[in-house]
XYZ file of C-alpha atoms in Angstrom:
127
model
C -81.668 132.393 71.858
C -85.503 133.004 72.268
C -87.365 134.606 69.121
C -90.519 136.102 69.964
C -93.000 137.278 67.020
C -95.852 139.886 68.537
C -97.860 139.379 65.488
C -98.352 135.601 65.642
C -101.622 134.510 67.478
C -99.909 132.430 69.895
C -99.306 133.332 73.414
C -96.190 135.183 74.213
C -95.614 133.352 77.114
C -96.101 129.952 74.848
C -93.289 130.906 72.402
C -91.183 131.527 75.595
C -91.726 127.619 76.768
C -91.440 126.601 72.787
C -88.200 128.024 72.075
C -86.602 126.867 75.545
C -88.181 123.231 74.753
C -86.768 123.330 71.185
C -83.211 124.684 72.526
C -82.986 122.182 74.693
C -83.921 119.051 72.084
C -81.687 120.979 69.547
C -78.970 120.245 72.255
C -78.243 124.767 72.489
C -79.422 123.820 76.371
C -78.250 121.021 78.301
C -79.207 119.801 81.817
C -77.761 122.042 84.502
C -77.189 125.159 82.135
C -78.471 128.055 83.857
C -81.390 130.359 82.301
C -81.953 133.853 82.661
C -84.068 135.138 85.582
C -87.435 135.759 85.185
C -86.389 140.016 85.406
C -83.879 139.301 83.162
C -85.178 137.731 80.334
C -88.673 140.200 80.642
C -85.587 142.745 80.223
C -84.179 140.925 77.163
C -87.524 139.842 75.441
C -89.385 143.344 76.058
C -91.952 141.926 77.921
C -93.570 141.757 81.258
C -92.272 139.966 84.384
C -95.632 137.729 84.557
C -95.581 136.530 80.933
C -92.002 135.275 81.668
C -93.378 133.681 85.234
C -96.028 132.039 83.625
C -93.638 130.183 80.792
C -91.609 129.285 83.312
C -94.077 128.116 85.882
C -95.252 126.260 82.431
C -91.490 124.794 82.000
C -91.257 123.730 85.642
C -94.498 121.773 85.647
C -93.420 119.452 82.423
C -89.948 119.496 83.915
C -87.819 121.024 81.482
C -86.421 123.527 84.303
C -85.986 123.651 88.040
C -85.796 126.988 90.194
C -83.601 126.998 93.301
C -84.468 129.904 95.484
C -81.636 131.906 96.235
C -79.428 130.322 93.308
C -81.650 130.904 89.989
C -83.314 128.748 87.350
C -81.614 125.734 85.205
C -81.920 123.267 82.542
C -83.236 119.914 84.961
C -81.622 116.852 83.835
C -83.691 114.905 80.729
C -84.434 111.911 82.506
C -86.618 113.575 84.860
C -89.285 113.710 81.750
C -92.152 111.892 81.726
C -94.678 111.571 78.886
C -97.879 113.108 79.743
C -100.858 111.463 77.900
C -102.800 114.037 78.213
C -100.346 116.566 76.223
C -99.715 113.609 73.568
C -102.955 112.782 72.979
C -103.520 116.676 72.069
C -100.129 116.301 69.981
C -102.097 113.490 68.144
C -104.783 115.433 67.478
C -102.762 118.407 66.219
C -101.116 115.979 64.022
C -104.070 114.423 62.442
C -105.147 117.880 62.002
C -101.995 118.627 59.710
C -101.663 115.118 58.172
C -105.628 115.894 56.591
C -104.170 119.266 55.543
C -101.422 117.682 53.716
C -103.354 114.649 52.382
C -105.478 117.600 50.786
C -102.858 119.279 49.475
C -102.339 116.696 47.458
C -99.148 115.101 49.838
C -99.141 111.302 49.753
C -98.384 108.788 52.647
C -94.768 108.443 51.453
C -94.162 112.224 51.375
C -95.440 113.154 54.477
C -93.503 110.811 56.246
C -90.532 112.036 54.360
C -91.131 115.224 55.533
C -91.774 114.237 58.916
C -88.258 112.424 58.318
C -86.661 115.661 57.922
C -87.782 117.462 60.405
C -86.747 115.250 62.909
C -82.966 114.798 61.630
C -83.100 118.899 61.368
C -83.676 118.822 64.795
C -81.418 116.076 65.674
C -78.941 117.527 63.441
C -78.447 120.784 65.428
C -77.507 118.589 68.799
């Protein structure tokens, strides 16, 4: 379920939250579904206790999961999600960041938004 790549420059513990978050809009998670513990998936992933805490201390706060002491750690129901303007605004910028690359690239208005296009019904697709 989770793919972690040691040799990318992003976080560990980020690529934990990212592939949760994207298993759960691809539909692989749905609300209530249990996760592993945070033991258990250090265990599975080859990697320390706190990296999992921290992703899942990261999950909790934006709501994707909710931890029940005692019982263990689920998928929390969608509608709990709020947008955060903060995170979106950063989103934006990321975006604008890309949408220069492309535009560089030689990419024009209709073909990014194509590709945007198919992005989203790839991830839609997999629900």
């Amino acid at each position: 379920m989770i793919k972690i790549d040691a040799t990318s420059n992003k976080p560990l513990y980020e690529q934990i939250v990212d592939n949760i978050k994207s298993s759960y809009v691809k539909g692989f998670l749905k609300p209530g579904d249990e996760i592993p513990s945070v033991r258990k998936m250090a265990l599975q992933l080859s990697v320390t206790p706190n990296t999992v805490a921290k992703a899942y201390q990261e999950l909790e706060r934006c709501k994707v999961i909710v931890t029940i002491r005692g019982k263990g750690t689920y998928i929390s129901d969608k509608s709990d999600i709020k947008i955060d303007d903060e995170k979106l605004t950063n989103i934006r910028k990321e975006l604008t960041t890309q949408v220069v690359e492309l535009t560089y690239m030689g990419l024009g208005r209709d073909e990014i938004i194509e590709m945007i296009d198919a992005i989203y019904k790839e991830i839609k697709e997999a629900e």
